[in-house]
N, CA, C and O atoms as a Tripos MOL2 file, in Angstrom:
@<TRIPOS>MOLECULE
protein
  200   199    50     0     0
PROTEIN
NO_CHARGES

@<TRIPOS>ATOM
      1 N         138.6040  151.0030   90.8620 N.3       1 MET1
      2 CA        139.2860  151.1240   89.5600 C.3       1 MET1
      3 C         139.5470  150.1020   88.9080 C.2       1 MET1
      4 O         139.4230  150.1990   87.6870 O.2       1 MET1
      5 N         140.0390  148.6470   89.5450 N.am      2 LYS2
      6 CA        140.2030  147.7000   88.8780 C.3       2 LYS2
      7 C         138.9340  147.3240   88.2420 C.2       2 LYS2
      8 O         138.5320  147.3960   87.0800 O.2       2 LYS2
      9 N         138.5670  147.0230   89.0290 N.am      3 THR3
     10 CA        136.7150  146.5120   89.1540 C.3       3 THR3
     11 C         136.3920  147.0960   87.4190 C.2       3 THR3
     12 O         136.2610  146.5650   86.3160 O.2       3 THR3
     13 N         136.3630  148.7440   88.0890 N.am      4 THR4
     14 CA        136.1570  148.9470   87.2620 C.3       4 THR4
     15 C         136.1080  149.0280   85.2570 C.2       4 THR4
     16 O         135.2370  149.3380   84.4450 O.2       4 THR4
     17 N         137.5600  148.5580   85.1560 N.am      5 ILE5
     18 CA        138.5940  148.8760   83.9610 C.3       5 ILE5
     19 C         138.0640  147.2680   82.9750 C.2       5 ILE5
     20 O         137.8270  147.0430   81.7880 O.2       5 ILE5
     21 N         138.0660  146.5070   84.1330 N.am      6 ILE6
     22 CA        137.7250  144.9830   84.1630 C.3       6 ILE6
     23 C         136.1120  144.9570   83.4220 C.2       6 ILE6
     24 O         135.9780  144.6710   82.2320 O.2       6 ILE6
     25 N         135.0050  145.2810   84.2710 N.am      7 LEU7
     26 CA        134.0170  145.4600   84.0940 C.3       7 LEU7
     27 C         133.8550  146.3360   82.2950 C.2       7 LEU7
     28 O         133.0350  146.0480   81.4230 O.2       7 LEU7
     29 N         134.8360  147.3050   82.2480 N.am      8 THR8
     30 CA        134.7690  147.9960   80.9130 C.3       8 THR8
     31 C         134.9500  147.0230   79.8570 C.2       8 THR8
     32 O         134.2690  146.7610   78.8660 O.2       8 THR8
     33 N         136.0330  146.5540   80.3090 N.am      9 ALA9
     34 CA        136.6650  145.8560   79.1230 C.3       9 ALA9
     35 C         135.8520  144.4010   78.7180 C.2       9 ALA9
     36 O         136.1350  143.8240   77.6680 O.2       9 ALA9
     37 N         134.8450  143.8820   79.6310 N.am     10 GLY10
     38 CA        134.0840  142.3590   79.5040 C.3      10 GLY10
     39 C         133.2130  143.5130   78.9980 C.2      10 GLY10
     40 O         133.2870  143.1890   77.8120 O.2      10 GLY10
     41 N         132.4480  144.6050   78.9810 N.am     11 VAL11
     42 CA        131.3790  144.9170   77.8960 C.3      11 VAL11
     43 C         131.7180  145.4770   76.7850 C.2      11 VAL11
     44 O         130.7070  145.7570   76.1420 O.2      11 VAL11
     45 N         132.5820  145.7420   76.3100 N.am     12 ILE12
     46 CA        133.7400  145.8870   75.1350 C.3      12 ILE12
     47 C         133.6860  144.5000   74.4960 C.2      12 ILE12
     48 O         133.1390  144.4420   73.3940 O.2      12 ILE12
     49 N         134.0710  143.6110   74.9150 N.am     13 GLY13
     50 CA        134.4950  142.5110   74.6670 C.3      13 GLY13
     51 C         132.9960  141.7280   74.1570 C.2      13 GLY13
     52 O         132.7300  141.0500   73.1640 O.2      13 GLY13
     53 N         132.3690  142.0730   75.0690 N.am     14 LEU14
     54 CA        130.2010  141.3400   74.7670 C.3      14 LEU14
     55 C         129.5220  142.0220   72.9770 C.2      14 LEU14
     56 O         128.8030  141.6940   72.0330 O.2      14 LEU14
     57 N         130.6590  143.4690   73.6270 N.am     15 TYR15
     58 CA        129.7640  144.7530   72.1110 C.3      15 TYR15
     59 C         130.3710  143.3310   71.4310 C.2      15 TYR15
     60 O         129.6900  142.3100   71.3340 O.2      15 TYR15
     61 N         131.8330  143.4500   70.9570 N.am     16 GLN16
     62 CA        132.1440  143.0320   69.4510 C.3      16 GLN16
     63 C         131.7050  142.1470   69.2990 C.2      16 GLN16
     64 O         131.0060  142.1630   68.2860 O.2      16 GLN16
     65 N         131.7220  140.6180   70.1520 N.am     17 VAL17
     66 CA        130.9290  139.4620   69.9410 C.3      17 VAL17
     67 C         129.1290  139.3870   69.1420 C.2      17 VAL17
     68 O         128.4570  138.7960   68.2960 O.2      17 VAL17
     69 N         129.0950  140.2890   70.0080 N.am     18 ALA18
     70 CA        127.3070  140.8480   69.6740 C.3      18 ALA18
     71 C         127.7860  141.7700   68.4620 C.2      18 ALA18
     72 O         126.7000  142.3270   68.3010 O.2      18 ALA18
     73 N         128.4440  142.2310   67.6830 N.am     19 LYS19
     74 CA        128.5650  142.7930   66.6210 C.3      19 LYS19
     75 C         129.0610  141.9360   65.7370 C.2      19 LYS19
     76 O         128.6910  141.9490   64.5630 O.2      19 LYS19
     77 N         130.0220  141.0330   66.2350 N.am     20 HIS20
     78 CA        130.8330  139.8450   64.9190 C.3      20 HIS20
     79 C         129.4050  139.1000   64.2580 C.2      20 HIS20
     80 O         129.0890  139.0290   63.0700 O.2      20 HIS20
     81 N         128.6940  138.5950   65.4240 N.am     21 TYR21
     82 CA        127.6240  137.6390   65.2950 C.3      21 TYR21
     83 C         126.3070  137.7980   64.5270 C.2      21 TYR21
     84 O         125.7320  136.9220   63.8810 O.2      21 TYR21
     85 N         125.8210  139.4370   64.7630 N.am     22 ASN22
     86 CA        124.4970  140.0380   63.9390 C.3      22 ASN22
     87 C         123.7930  140.0980   65.4040 C.2      22 ASN22
     88 O         122.6150  140.2780   65.0960 O.2      22 ASN22
     89 N         123.8570  140.0400   67.0730 N.am     23 ILE23
     90 CA        123.3050  140.1820   67.6150 C.3      23 ILE23
     91 C         122.5150  141.3210   68.5760 C.2      23 ILE23
     92 O         122.7450  141.9810   69.5900 O.2      23 ILE23
     93 N         121.5790  141.1460   67.7270 N.am     24 ASN24
     94 CA        120.6820  142.8080   68.3310 C.3      24 ASN24
     95 C         119.7840  142.5500   68.9630 C.2      24 ASN24
     96 O         119.2020  143.5620   69.3550 O.2      24 ASN24
     97 N         119.0800  141.0590   69.4780 N.am     25 SER25
     98 CA        117.8340  141.0090   70.1100 C.3      25 SER25
     99 C         117.7970  139.4770   70.7040 C.2      25 SER25
    100 O         118.5240  138.5090   70.4840 O.2      25 SER25
    101 N         117.1490  139.5790   71.1790 N.am     26 LEU26
    102 CA        117.0890  138.0320   72.3260 C.3      26 LEU26
    103 C         116.9940  136.7270   71.1770 C.2      26 LEU26
    104 O         117.7120  135.7540   71.4090 O.2      26 LEU26
    105 N         116.4220  136.7120   70.3760 N.am     27 GLU27
    106 CA        115.8700  136.1260   69.4120 C.3      27 GLU27
    107 C         117.1610  135.3730   68.0760 C.2      27 GLU27
    108 O         117.4590  134.2550   67.6570 O.2      27 GLU27
    109 N         117.5420  136.6700   67.8620 N.am     28 SER28
    110 CA        118.8480  136.8150   67.3400 C.3      28 SER28
    111 C         120.0680  135.6360   68.3360 C.2      28 SER28
    112 O         120.4440  134.5000   68.0480 O.2      28 SER28
    113 N         120.2920  136.2240   69.1400 N.am     29 LEU29
    114 CA        121.0400  135.6400   70.7700 C.3      29 LEU29
    115 C         120.9540  133.9840   70.1340 C.2      29 LEU29
    116 O         121.7620  133.3620   69.4450 O.2      29 LEU29
    117 N         119.3610  133.5200   70.7980 N.am     30 LYS30
    118 CA        118.9110  131.8710   70.7170 C.3      30 LYS30
    119 C         119.4300  131.6850   69.2170 C.2      30 LYS30
    120 O         119.7970  130.5140   69.1220 O.2      30 LYS30
    121 N         119.5640  132.1770   68.3290 N.am     31 LYS31
    122 CA        119.7360  131.5680   66.6270 C.3      31 LYS31
    123 C         121.5580  131.1530   66.8830 C.2      31 LYS31
    124 O         122.2490  130.1470   66.7280 O.2      31 LYS31
    125 N         121.7840  132.5720   67.3530 N.am     32 VAL32
    126 CA        123.4380  132.1160   67.3750 C.3      32 VAL32
    127 C         124.1560  130.8010   68.5840 C.2      32 VAL32
    128 O         125.2080  130.1920   68.3880 O.2      32 VAL32
    129 N         123.2690  130.6400   69.7540 N.am     33 VAL33
    130 CA        123.9770  130.2760   70.6320 C.3      33 VAL33
    131 C         123.3350  129.0920   70.8480 C.2      33 VAL33
    132 O         124.0110  128.3040   71.5090 O.2      33 VAL33
    133 N         121.9510  128.5880   70.4190 N.am     34 MET34
    134 CA        121.4050  127.1410   70.6810 C.3      34 MET34
    135 C         122.2480  126.2220   69.8610 C.2      34 MET34
    136 O         122.8050  125.2410   70.3560 O.2      34 MET34
    137 N         122.3190  126.4900   68.8340 N.am     35 PRO35
    138 CA        123.2060  125.2910   67.8950 C.3      35 PRO35
    139 C         124.6840  125.5660   68.4530 C.2      35 PRO35
    140 O         125.0050  126.0470   67.3660 O.2      35 PRO35
    141 N         125.5780  125.6520   69.0220 N.am     36 LEU36
    142 CA        126.3560  125.5310   69.7960 C.3      36 LEU36
    143 C         126.3630  124.7520   71.4420 C.2      36 LEU36
    144 O         127.2480  124.2110   72.1050 O.2      36 LEU36
    145 N         124.9530  125.0120   71.6600 N.am     37 ILE37
    146 CA        124.5490  124.2250   72.9340 C.3      37 ILE37
    147 C         124.0320  122.9310   72.4050 C.2      37 ILE37
    148 O         124.1420  121.9210   73.1000 O.2      37 ILE37
    149 N         123.5540  122.8930   71.3930 N.am     38 ASN38
    150 CA        123.0970  121.9270   70.9540 C.3      38 ASN38
    151 C         124.2790  120.6880   70.3090 C.2      38 ASN38
    152 O         124.2920  119.4570   70.2840 O.2      38 ASN38
    153 N         125.1880  121.7580   69.8400 N.am     39 GLU39
    154 CA        126.5360  120.6430   69.6420 C.3      39 GLU39
    155 C         127.2450  120.7030   70.6640 C.2      39 GLU39
    156 O         128.4580  120.6220   70.4720 O.2      39 GLU39
    157 N         126.8880  120.8180   71.6950 N.am     40 PHE40
    158 CA        128.2350  120.9210   72.8060 C.3      40 PHE40
    159 C         128.0500  119.3590   73.6670 C.2      40 PHE40
    160 O         128.9580  118.5500   73.8620 O.2      40 PHE40
    161 N         126.6200  119.2270   74.0940 N.am     41 ILE41
    162 CA        125.9090  118.9210   75.2450 C.3      41 ILE41
    163 C         126.1850  117.3100   75.1210 C.2      41 ILE41
    164 O         126.5300  116.6190   76.0790 O.2      41 ILE41
    165 N         125.9220  116.6860   73.4260 N.am     42 PRO42
    166 CA        126.8630  115.2740   73.4930 C.3      42 PRO42
    167 C         127.9750  115.4020   73.8910 C.2      42 PRO42
    168 O         128.1630  114.7040   74.8870 O.2      42 PRO42
    169 N         129.1710  116.2000   73.4680 N.am     43 GLN43
    170 CA        130.5640  115.8650   73.6710 C.3      43 GLN43
    171 C         130.2420  116.2740   75.3030 C.2      43 GLN43
    172 O         130.8640  115.4490   75.9730 O.2      43 GLN43
    173 N         129.7310  116.9410   75.9410 N.am     44 LEU44
    174 CA        129.9820  116.9720   77.7670 C.3      44 LEU44
    175 C         129.4680  116.0770   78.0440 C.2      44 LEU44
    176 O         130.2010  115.5590   78.8860 O.2      44 LEU44
    177 N         128.1280  115.1110   77.8260 N.am     45 LYS45
    178 CA        127.6670  114.0930   77.8660 C.3      45 LYS45
    179 C         128.7440  112.4580   77.4630 C.2      45 LYS45
    180 O         128.5050  111.3440   77.9300 O.2      45 LYS45
    181 N         129.8450  112.7940   76.5360 N.am     46 ARG46
    182 CA        130.8220  111.4600   76.3450 C.3      46 ARG46
    183 C         131.6900  111.6080   77.6920 C.2      46 ARG46
    184 O         131.9870  110.5850   78.3070 O.2      46 ARG46
    185 N         132.0880  112.8400   78.1460 N.am     47 ILE47
    186 CA        133.2170  113.4760   78.8470 C.3      47 ILE47
    187 C         133.2330  112.9800   80.0740 C.2      47 ILE47
    188 O         134.1280  112.3410   80.6270 O.2      47 ILE47
    189 N         131.7360  113.4550   80.6500 N.am     48 THR48
    190 CA        131.6450  112.9530   81.6170 C.3      48 THR48
    191 C         131.1870  111.3440   82.4640 C.2      48 THR48
    192 O         131.1810  111.0330   83.6550 O.2      48 THR48
    193 N         130.6980  110.2840   80.7130 N.am     49 SER49
    194 CA        130.4220  109.4930   80.9530 C.3      49 SER49
    195 C         131.5100  108.3200   81.2500 C.2      49 SER49
    196 O         131.3800  107.1710   81.6720 O.2      49 SER49
    197 N         132.6940  109.1270   80.8320 N.am     50 ARG50
    198 CA        133.6370  108.3410   81.0390 C.3      50 ARG50
    199 C         134.4920  107.4570   82.4130 C.2      50 ARG50
    200 O         135.4500  106.7220   82.1730 O.2      50 ARG50
@<TRIPOS>BOND
     1     1     2 1
     2     2     3 1
     3     3     4 2
     4     3     5 am
     5     5     6 1
     6     6     7 1
     7     7     8 2
     8     7     9 am
     9     9    10 1
    10    10    11 1
    11    11    12 2
    12    11    13 am
    13    13    14 1
    14    14    15 1
    15    15    16 2
    16    15    17 am
    17    17    18 1
    18    18    19 1
    19    19    20 2
    20    19    21 am
    21    21    22 1
    22    22    23 1
    23    23    24 2
    24    23    25 am
    25    25    26 1
    26    26    27 1
    27    27    28 2
    28    27    29 am
    29    29    30 1
    30    30    31 1
    31    31    32 2
    32    31    33 am
    33    33    34 1
    34    34    35 1
    35    35    36 2
    36    35    37 am
    37    37    38 1
    38    38    39 1
    39    39    40 2
    40    39    41 am
    41    41    42 1
    42    42    43 1
    43    43    44 2
    44    43    45 am
    45    45    46 1
    46    46    47 1
    47    47    48 2
    48    47    49 am
    49    49    50 1
    50    50    51 1
    51    51    52 2
    52    51    53 am
    53    53    54 1
    54    54    55 1
    55    55    56 2
    56    55    57 am
    57    57    58 1
    58    58    59 1
    59    59    60 2
    60    59    61 am
    61    61    62 1
    62    62    63 1
    63    63    64 2
    64    63    65 am
    65    65    66 1
    66    66    67 1
    67    67    68 2
    68    67    69 am
    69    69    70 1
    70    70    71 1
    71    71    72 2
    72    71    73 am
    73    73    74 1
    74    74    75 1
    75    75    76 2
    76    75    77 am
    77    77    78 1
    78    78    79 1
    79    79    80 2
    80    79    81 am
    81    81    82 1
    82    82    83 1
    83    83    84 2
    84    83    85 am
    85    85    86 1
    86    86    87 1
    87    87    88 2
    88    87    89 am
    89    89    90 1
    90    90    91 1
    91    91    92 2
    92    91    93 am
    93    93    94 1
    94    94    95 1
    95    95    96 2
    96    95    97 am
    97    97    98 1
    98    98    99 1
    99    99   100 2
   100    99   101 am
   101   101   102 1
   102   102   103 1
   103   103   104 2
   104   103   105 am
   105   105   106 1
   106   106   107 1
   107   107   108 2
   108   107   109 am
   109   109   110 1
   110   110   111 1
   111   111   112 2
   112   111   113 am
   113   113   114 1
   114   114   115 1
   115   115   116 2
   116   115   117 am
   117   117   118 1
   118   118   119 1
   119   119   120 2
   120   119   121 am
   121   121   122 1
   122   122   123 1
   123   123   124 2
   124   123   125 am
   125   125   126 1
   126   126   127 1
   127   127   128 2
   128   127   129 am
   129   129   130 1
   130   130   131 1
   131   131   132 2
   132   131   133 am
   133   133   134 1
   134   134   135 1
   135   135   136 2
   136   135   137 am
   137   137   138 1
   138   138   139 1
   139   139   140 2
   140   139   141 am
   141   141   142 1
   142   142   143 1
   143   143   144 2
   144   143   145 am
   145   145   146 1
   146   146   147 1
   147   147   148 2
   148   147   149 am
   149   149   150 1
   150   150   151 1
   151   151   152 2
   152   151   153 am
   153   153   154 1
   154   154   155 1
   155   155   156 2
   156   155   157 am
   157   157   158 1
   158   158   159 1
   159   159   160 2
   160   159   161 am
   161   161   162 1
   162   162   163 1
   163   163   164 2
   164   163   165 am
   165   165   166 1
   166   166   167 1
   167   167   168 2
   168   167   169 am
   169   169   170 1
   170   170   171 1
   171   171   172 2
   172   171   173 am
   173   173   174 1
   174   174   175 1
   175   175   176 2
   176   175   177 am
   177   177   178 1
   178   178   179 1
   179   179   180 2
   180   179   181 am
   181   181   182 1
   182   182   183 1
   183   183   184 2
   184   183   185 am
   185   185   186 1
   186   186   187 1
   187   187   188 2
   188   187   189 am
   189   189   190 1
   190   190   191 1
   191   191   192 2
   192   191   193 am
   193   193   194 1
   194   194   195 1
   195   195   196 2
   196   195   197 am
   197   197   198 1
   198   198   199 1
   199   199   200 2
@<TRIPOS>SUBSTRUCTURE
     1 MET1         2 RESIDUE 1 A MET
     2 LYS2         6 RESIDUE 1 A LYS
     3 THR3        10 RESIDUE 1 A THR
     4 THR4        14 RESIDUE 1 A THR
     5 ILE5        18 RESIDUE 1 A ILE
     6 ILE6        22 RESIDUE 1 A ILE
     7 LEU7        26 RESIDUE 1 A LEU
     8 THR8        30 RESIDUE 1 A THR
     9 ALA9        34 RESIDUE 1 A ALA
    10 GLY10       38 RESIDUE 1 A GLY
    11 VAL11       42 RESIDUE 1 A VAL
    12 ILE12       46 RESIDUE 1 A ILE
    13 GLY13       50 RESIDUE 1 A GLY
    14 LEU14       54 RESIDUE 1 A LEU
    15 TYR15       58 RESIDUE 1 A TYR
    16 GLN16       62 RESIDUE 1 A GLN
    17 VAL17       66 RESIDUE 1 A VAL
    18 ALA18       70 RESIDUE 1 A ALA
    19 LYS19       74 RESIDUE 1 A LYS
    20 HIS20       78 RESIDUE 1 A HIS
    21 TYR21       82 RESIDUE 1 A TYR
    22 ASN22       86 RESIDUE 1 A ASN
    23 ILE23       90 RESIDUE 1 A ILE
    24 ASN24       94 RESIDUE 1 A ASN
    25 SER25       98 RESIDUE 1 A SER
    26 LEU26      102 RESIDUE 1 A LEU
    27 GLU27      106 RESIDUE 1 A GLU
    28 SER28      110 RESIDUE 1 A SER
    29 LEU29      114 RESIDUE 1 A LEU
    30 LYS30      118 RESIDUE 1 A LYS
    31 LYS31      122 RESIDUE 1 A LYS
    32 VAL32      126 RESIDUE 1 A VAL
    33 VAL33      130 RESIDUE 1 A VAL
    34 MET34      134 RESIDUE 1 A MET
    35 PRO35      138 RESIDUE 1 A PRO
    36 LEU36      142 RESIDUE 1 A LEU
    37 ILE37      146 RESIDUE 1 A ILE
    38 ASN38      150 RESIDUE 1 A ASN
    39 GLU39      154 RESIDUE 1 A GLU
    40 PHE40      158 RESIDUE 1 A PHE
    41 ILE41      162 RESIDUE 1 A ILE
    42 PRO42      166 RESIDUE 1 A PRO
    43 GLN43      170 RESIDUE 1 A GLN
    44 LEU44      174 RESIDUE 1 A LEU
    45 LYS45      178 RESIDUE 1 A LYS
    46 ARG46      182 RESIDUE 1 A ARG
    47 ILE47      186 RESIDUE 1 A ILE
    48 THR48      190 RESIDUE 1 A THR
    49 SER49      194 RESIDUE 1 A SER
    50 ARG50      198 RESIDUE 1 A ARG
């Protein structure tokens, strides 16, 4: 029962994020996520190089 509630909450959360960022296909997901990943990678390299 607990697992079902957690999974349902996760699905609802993912739906809300997709709705907020207007993600309705894999292409639109890439358009939203790739700039964030490209921004994060240099920061991650700086952190790990210390």
